[in-house]
Short mmCIF file of C-alpha atoms in Angstrom, two decimals:
data_model
loop_
_atom_site.label_atom_id
_atom_site.label_comp_id
_atom_site.label_asym_id
_atom_site.label_seq_id
_atom_site.Cartn_x
_atom_site.Cartn_y
_atom_site.Cartn_z
CA ALA A 1492 -3.41 -21.94 -8.27
CA THR A 1493 -3.15 -21.89 -12.07
CA LEU A 1494 -3.87 -18.17 -12.17
CA LYS A 1495 -1.32 -17.46 -9.46
CA GLU A 1496 1.29 -19.37 -11.42
CA ALA A 1497 0.40 -17.44 -14.58
CA ILE A 1498 0.84 -14.15 -12.71
CA SER A 1499 4.12 -15.32 -11.14
CA ASN A 1500 5.49 -16.21 -14.56
CA THR A 1501 5.08 -12.66 -15.88
CA ASN A 1502 7.77 -10.00 -15.66
CA LEU A 1503 5.74 -7.98 -13.16
CA SER A 1504 7.56 -7.19 -9.93
CA ILE A 1505 6.37 -7.53 -6.34
CA SER A 1506 6.11 -3.75 -6.20
CA GLN A 1507 4.04 -3.45 -9.38
CA LEU A 1508 1.55 -6.16 -8.38
CA ALA A 1509 1.15 -5.01 -4.79
CA ILE A 1510 0.75 -1.32 -5.57
CA THR A 1511 -1.88 -2.03 -8.25
CA ALA A 1512 -3.95 -4.19 -5.90
CA TRP A 1513 -3.65 -1.57 -3.19
CA ALA A 1514 -4.61 1.26 -5.55
CA SER A 1515 -7.71 -0.69 -6.56
CA ALA A 1516 -8.93 -1.81 -3.13
CA SER A 1517 -7.93 1.24 -1.08
CA THR A 1518 -10.47 3.49 -2.80
CA TYR A 1519 -12.99 2.02 -0.35
CA ARG A 1520 -14.54 4.45 2.13
CA GLY A 1521 -16.15 3.10 5.27
CA SER A 1522 -18.00 6.39 5.64
CA ASP A 1523 -20.35 5.75 2.71
CA MET A 1524 -19.20 2.27 1.60
CA ARG A 1525 -18.22 3.47 -1.88
CA GLY A 1526 -15.12 2.39 -3.77
CA GLY A 1527 -13.14 -0.81 -3.42
CA ALA A 1528 -11.75 -3.41 -5.80
CA ASN A 1529 -15.09 -4.84 -6.89
CA GLY A 1530 -15.93 -3.56 -10.37
CA GLY A 1531 -12.27 -3.33 -11.40
CA ARG A 1532 -12.71 0.38 -12.02
CA ILE A 1533 -9.00 1.08 -11.69
CA ARG A 1534 -8.81 0.17 -15.40
CA LEU A 1535 -11.45 2.79 -16.28
CA GLU A 1536 -11.68 6.56 -16.19
CA PRO A 1537 -11.25 8.44 -13.94
CA GLN A 1538 -9.25 6.04 -11.75
CA LYS A 1539 -6.73 4.94 -14.37
CA SER A 1540 -5.68 8.58 -14.82
CA TRP A 1541 -5.39 9.54 -11.15
CA ALA A 1542 -1.96 10.92 -10.26
CA ALA A 1543 -1.72 8.64 -7.20
CA ASN A 1544 -2.03 5.58 -9.46
CA ASN A 1545 0.92 6.58 -11.66
CA PRO A 1546 -0.97 5.93 -14.94
CA TYR A 1547 2.08 4.98 -17.02
CA GLU A 1548 3.16 2.23 -14.59
CA LEU A 1549 -0.42 1.15 -13.93
CA ASN A 1550 -1.02 0.58 -17.64
CA LYS A 1551 1.94 -1.81 -17.80
CA VAL A 1552 0.39 -4.01 -15.11
CA LEU A 1553 -3.12 -3.88 -16.52
CA THR A 1554 -1.89 -4.84 -20.00
CA VAL A 1555 -0.21 -8.00 -18.66
CA LEU A 1556 -3.20 -8.97 -16.51
CA GLU A 1557 -5.58 -8.37 -19.44
CA ALA A 1558 -3.56 -10.91 -21.45
CA ILE A 1559 -3.98 -13.49 -18.67
CA LYS A 1560 -7.71 -12.79 -18.53
CA LYS A 1561 -7.92 -13.32 -22.28
CA GLU A 1562 -6.17 -16.70 -21.97
CA PHE A 1563 -8.86 -17.81 -19.54
CA LYS A 1564 -11.60 -16.76 -21.97
CA GLY A 1565 -13.48 -14.51 -19.57
CA SER A 1566 -13.75 -17.04 -16.75
CA VAL A 1567 -11.99 -14.61 -14.40
CA SER A 1568 -12.62 -10.91 -13.87
CA MET A 1569 -9.94 -8.24 -13.98
CA ALA A 1570 -11.11 -7.13 -10.53
CA ASP A 1571 -10.28 -10.58 -9.12
CA LEU A 1572 -7.02 -10.81 -11.09
CA ILE A 1573 -5.78 -7.49 -9.72
CA VAL A 1574 -6.39 -8.58 -6.12
CA LEU A 1575 -4.93 -12.04 -6.76
CA GLY A 1576 -1.87 -10.40 -8.27
CA GLY A 1577 -1.43 -8.42 -5.07
CA ASN A 1578 -1.67 -11.63 -3.07
CA VAL A 1579 1.00 -13.24 -5.26
CA ALA A 1580 3.25 -10.26 -4.52
CA ILE A 1581 2.68 -10.52 -0.77
CA GLU A 1582 3.37 -14.26 -0.77
CA LYS A 1583 6.64 -13.63 -2.63
CA GLY A 1584 7.55 -10.95 -0.10
CA VAL A 1585 6.76 -13.35 2.76
CA LYS A 1586 8.90 -16.05 1.14
CA ASN A 1587 11.78 -13.58 0.68
CA ALA A 1588 11.58 -12.90 4.41
CA GLY A 1589 11.96 -16.62 5.15
CA TYR A 1590 8.36 -17.56 5.90
CA ALA A 1591 5.64 -19.51 4.12
CA ILE A 1592 2.14 -18.06 4.49
CA ALA A 1593 -0.72 -18.35 2.02
CA VAL A 1594 -2.61 -15.08 1.62
CA PRO A 1595 -6.38 -15.79 1.74
CA PHE A 1596 -8.29 -15.00 -1.44
CA THR A 1597 -12.02 -14.74 -2.07
CA SER A 1598 -13.21 -14.51 -5.66
CA GLY A 1599 -16.50 -13.17 -6.97
CA ARG A 1600 -15.69 -9.62 -8.00
CA GLY A 1601 -17.19 -8.45 -11.27
CA ASP A 1602 -15.97 -5.98 -13.88
CA ALA A 1603 -17.87 -2.75 -14.46
CA SER A 1604 -17.83 -1.04 -17.86
CA GLN A 1605 -16.97 2.56 -18.65
CA GLU A 1606 -20.65 3.14 -19.47
CA GLN A 1607 -21.57 2.03 -15.95
CA THR A 1608 -19.07 4.45 -14.41
CA ASP A 1609 -19.98 8.08 -13.79
CA VAL A 1610 -16.66 9.87 -14.17
CA VAL A 1611 -17.70 12.92 -12.13
CA SER A 1612 -19.17 10.88 -9.29
CA PHE A 1613 -16.16 8.55 -9.02
CA GLY A 1614 -13.84 11.54 -9.27
CA TYR A 1615 -14.67 12.35 -5.65
CA LEU A 1616 -12.92 9.15 -4.56
CA GLU A 1617 -9.55 10.39 -5.84
CA PRO A 1618 -7.01 10.49 -2.99
CA LYS A 1619 -5.33 13.81 -2.29
CA ALA A 1620 -2.82 11.78 -0.33
CA ASP A 1621 -2.11 8.16 0.53
CA GLY A 1622 0.41 7.71 3.31
CA PHE A 1623 0.51 3.97 2.67
CA ARG A 1624 2.13 4.75 -0.70
CA ASN A 1625 3.89 7.88 0.62
CA PHE A 1626 1.92 9.95 -1.87
CA ILE A 1627 0.71 13.50 -1.32
CA LYS A 1628 -0.34 16.05 -3.92
CA LYS A 1629 1.88 19.12 -4.26
CA ASN A 1630 0.90 22.37 -2.59
CA LEU A 1631 -1.56 20.56 -0.33
CA ASN A 1632 -1.66 22.56 2.88
CA LEU A 1633 -2.43 19.59 5.12
CA ALA A 1634 -0.14 17.45 7.29
CA ALA A 1635 0.80 14.10 5.72
CA GLU A 1636 0.45 12.26 9.02
CA GLU A 1637 -3.09 13.56 9.55
CA LEU A 1638 -4.05 12.50 6.03
CA LEU A 1639 -2.58 9.05 6.71
CA ILE A 1640 -4.75 8.66 9.83
CA ASP A 1641 -7.80 9.82 7.88
CA LYS A 1642 -7.10 7.31 5.11
CA ALA A 1643 -6.73 4.53 7.69
CA GLN A 1644 -10.05 5.32 9.36
CA LEU A 1645 -11.83 5.41 5.98
CA LEU A 1646 -10.43 1.92 5.40
CA THR A 1647 -11.82 0.94 8.85
CA LEU A 1648 -8.31 0.01 10.02
CA SER A 1649 -7.23 -0.20 13.64
CA ILE A 1650 -4.02 1.56 14.70
CA PRO A 1651 -1.98 -1.69 14.73
CA GLU A 1652 -3.38 -2.61 11.30
CA MET A 1653 -2.37 0.77 9.92
CA THR A 1654 1.09 0.39 11.43
CA VAL A 1655 1.85 -3.04 9.97
CA LEU A 1656 0.50 -2.07 6.55
CA VAL A 1657 2.59 1.11 6.28
CA ALA A 1658 5.72 -0.64 7.58
CA GLY A 1659 5.27 -3.70 5.39
CA MET A 1660 4.43 -1.79 2.23
CA ARG A 1661 7.57 0.33 2.64
CA THR A 1662 9.73 -2.81 2.63
CA LEU A 1663 7.90 -4.17 -0.43
CA GLY A 1664 8.74 -1.01 -2.39
CA THR A 1665 5.18 0.16 -3.00
CA ASN A 1666 5.88 3.88 -2.73
CA TYR A 1667 4.40 6.22 -5.31
CA ASP A 1668 6.73 6.64 -8.30
CA ALA A 1669 9.33 4.32 -6.70
CA SER A 1670 10.22 6.99 -4.13
CA LYS A 1671 12.95 6.01 -1.64
CA TYR A 1672 11.40 8.05 1.15
CA GLY A 1673 10.50 5.78 4.05
CA VAL A 1674 12.26 2.75 2.60
CA PHE A 1675 14.22 2.02 5.78
CA THR A 1676 15.57 -1.36 4.69
CA GLY A 1677 18.40 -2.85 2.71
CA ALA A 1678 16.24 -5.74 1.53
CA VAL A 1679 13.42 -4.27 -0.57
CA GLY A 1680 11.04 -7.04 -1.63
CA ALA A 1681 11.20 -8.97 1.63
CA LEU A 1682 8.24 -8.40 3.95
CA SER A 1683 9.96 -7.44 7.19
CA ASN A 1684 9.68 -5.14 10.20
CA ASP A 1685 12.85 -3.25 9.15
CA PHE A 1686 10.94 0.02 8.78
CA LEU A 1687 9.92 -0.02 12.43
CA VAL A 1688 13.28 -1.27 13.69
CA ASN A 1689 15.08 1.57 11.94
CA ILE A 1690 12.59 4.32 12.79
CA LEU A 1691 13.26 3.51 16.47
CA ASP A 1692 17.05 3.35 16.11
CA PHE A 1693 18.65 5.99 18.34
CA SER A 1694 21.86 5.90 16.30
CA THR A 1695 19.98 7.82 13.60
CA THR A 1696 19.28 11.53 14.02
CA TRP A 1697 16.70 13.29 11.87
CA LYS A 1698 16.49 16.84 10.51
CA ALA A 1699 14.21 18.60 8.05
CA THR A 1700 15.52 19.14 4.53
CA SER A 1701 12.60 21.19 3.22
CA GLU A 1702 11.46 24.64 4.31
CA ASP A 1703 7.93 23.40 5.04
CA ASP A 1704 9.19 20.53 7.26
CA THR A 1705 7.70 17.80 5.05
CA LEU A 1706 10.88 15.97 4.04
CA PHE A 1707 13.58 14.69 6.39
CA GLU A 1708 17.03 13.18 6.35
CA GLY A 1709 18.29 10.57 8.80
CA THR A 1710 22.04 10.57 9.43
CA ASP A 1711 24.32 8.40 11.52
CA ARG A 1712 24.72 10.16 14.86
CA LYS A 1713 28.46 9.43 14.98
CA THR A 1714 29.63 9.70 11.37
CA GLY A 1715 27.08 12.10 9.92
CA ILE A 1716 26.58 9.80 6.92
CA ILE A 1717 23.06 9.90 5.43
CA LYS A 1718 21.25 6.62 6.09
CA TYR A 1719 17.62 7.27 5.19
CA ARG A 1720 15.16 9.84 3.90
CA GLY A 1721 11.60 10.08 5.16
CA THR A 1722 8.37 12.05 5.19
CA ARG A 1723 6.08 13.14 8.00
CA ALA A 1724 3.97 10.03 7.32
CA ASP A 1725 7.07 7.94 8.10
CA LEU A 1726 8.47 9.76 11.10
CA ILE A 1727 5.14 9.91 12.93
CA PHE A 1728 5.68 6.27 13.92
CA GLY A 1729 8.71 7.31 15.92
CA SER A 1730 7.43 10.61 17.35
CA ASN A 1731 3.80 9.94 18.30
CA THR A 1732 3.66 8.14 21.66
CA GLU A 1733 0.79 5.78 20.78
CA LEU A 1734 2.22 4.82 17.41
CA ARG A 1735 5.69 4.46 18.88
CA ALA A 1736 4.40 2.01 21.50
CA ILE A 1737 2.91 -0.17 18.77
CA ALA A 1738 6.05 0.19 16.66
CA GLU A 1739 8.13 -1.07 19.60
CA VAL A 1740 6.01 -4.22 19.85
CA TYR A 1741 6.40 -5.05 16.16
CA ALA A 1742 10.08 -4.05 16.04
CA ALA A 1743 11.07 -6.52 18.76
CA ASP A 1744 13.51 -9.29 17.84
CA ASP A 1745 10.92 -11.98 18.55
CA ALA A 1746 8.08 -10.21 16.66
CA LYS A 1747 9.19 -10.80 13.07
CA GLU A 1748 6.78 -13.66 12.39
CA ARG A 1749 3.95 -11.93 14.25
CA PHE A 1750 4.53 -8.86 12.08
CA VAL A 1751 4.28 -10.89 8.87
CA ASN A 1752 1.14 -12.71 10.04
CA ASP A 1753 -0.57 -9.49 11.12
CA PHE A 1754 0.36 -7.80 7.84
CA VAL A 1755 -1.29 -10.61 5.85
CA ILE A 1756 -4.45 -10.32 7.98
CA ALA A 1757 -4.62 -6.52 7.55
CA TRP A 1758 -3.88 -6.76 3.80
CA THR A 1759 -6.65 -9.32 3.32
CA LYS A 1760 -9.06 -7.11 5.22
CA VAL A 1761 -8.44 -4.19 2.84
CA MET A 1762 -8.71 -6.41 -0.24
CA GLN A 1763 -12.14 -7.66 0.90
CA LEU A 1764 -13.67 -4.46 2.27
CA ASP A 1765 -16.36 -4.23 -0.40
CA LEU A 1766 -17.25 -7.92 -0.51
CA PHE A 1767 -20.21 -7.37 1.77
CA ASP A 1768 -21.62 -10.87 1.35
CA ILE A 1769 -18.67 -12.45 3.17
CA LYS A 1770 -18.81 -10.16 6.22
CA GLU A 1771 -19.60 -11.82 9.53
#
C-alpha cells in the first residue's frame, strides 16, 4: 500500500504506467516460456532500446521508479515496481469509470543484471508488432490483425481476454507513441467499453485512407464529419464474425461492470505469466 501511494504521488500518468508494465510483461511467449516481467529486463539492453517500447518515454518512467526503489533501500525490485505501477494505473482507470476494484498483485520478481542478459538471445523477443499497443513496424508485409492474434496466442490469451484487453487499453491511452488510432472514446483514462460500443456503431462509416489499406477513417454517416481513425487491428473487432459476437456482449448497456472485471482478470493474468510458482 505504501509503494502504491508512492507511485500514485509521482507525475507519471495512467498511460505511462500501464504501457510500461505491459511492455515488460507482454514479452512472455507461451511457446517456449521465455520473456515476461520477472528479471525487470525492460530496463536493460536490448529491451530498453526496442522501438515498440518508445525508449525516450520509457526512460522517464524507469527514472521515477528507480528513485522509489532507492527510497526503499533495495527492499523492492524494479520488476515488481513496474508491474505494481501498472496495477496503480488500472485501478485509477477503474475509479475514473466509476468503479472500485483492487487489481491483484503478487510480488517476488527479481532484477537481472546486464551481465546476466545475452543481448543477441533476448533480441529475438522483440515484437515486430503489438496490436494491444497499436504498434507495427514500418514496411512489414504482414496483416496487423493476424499479428494481433499471434501475439494473443503467445500470451496464452483466450479470444474474450484478447478483446477486453485491446478495448480497455485503447481507452487508457496506451497506444504506441500516443497514437490516436483506435482511441474510440471521449474519456481517455477511464477504463470503459467505449471502444467496442463505437466500433459497432452503424452511424459511423469507415473507409481506407492509405493505399495499402492499413489505416482507416470513420465518419458520421449523415454529416460526413470525421469521428475516429483506426487500424486493421482495431476494425477487425467489427468485421470478423467471431470477434464481433464477443464485442456485442461487452458493448451491451448492462455489461460495463462485467467488462471492467474481466479486463482486470485478463490484465493480472498477463502480469503473472512468468511467475510459474503460483500457477495452479
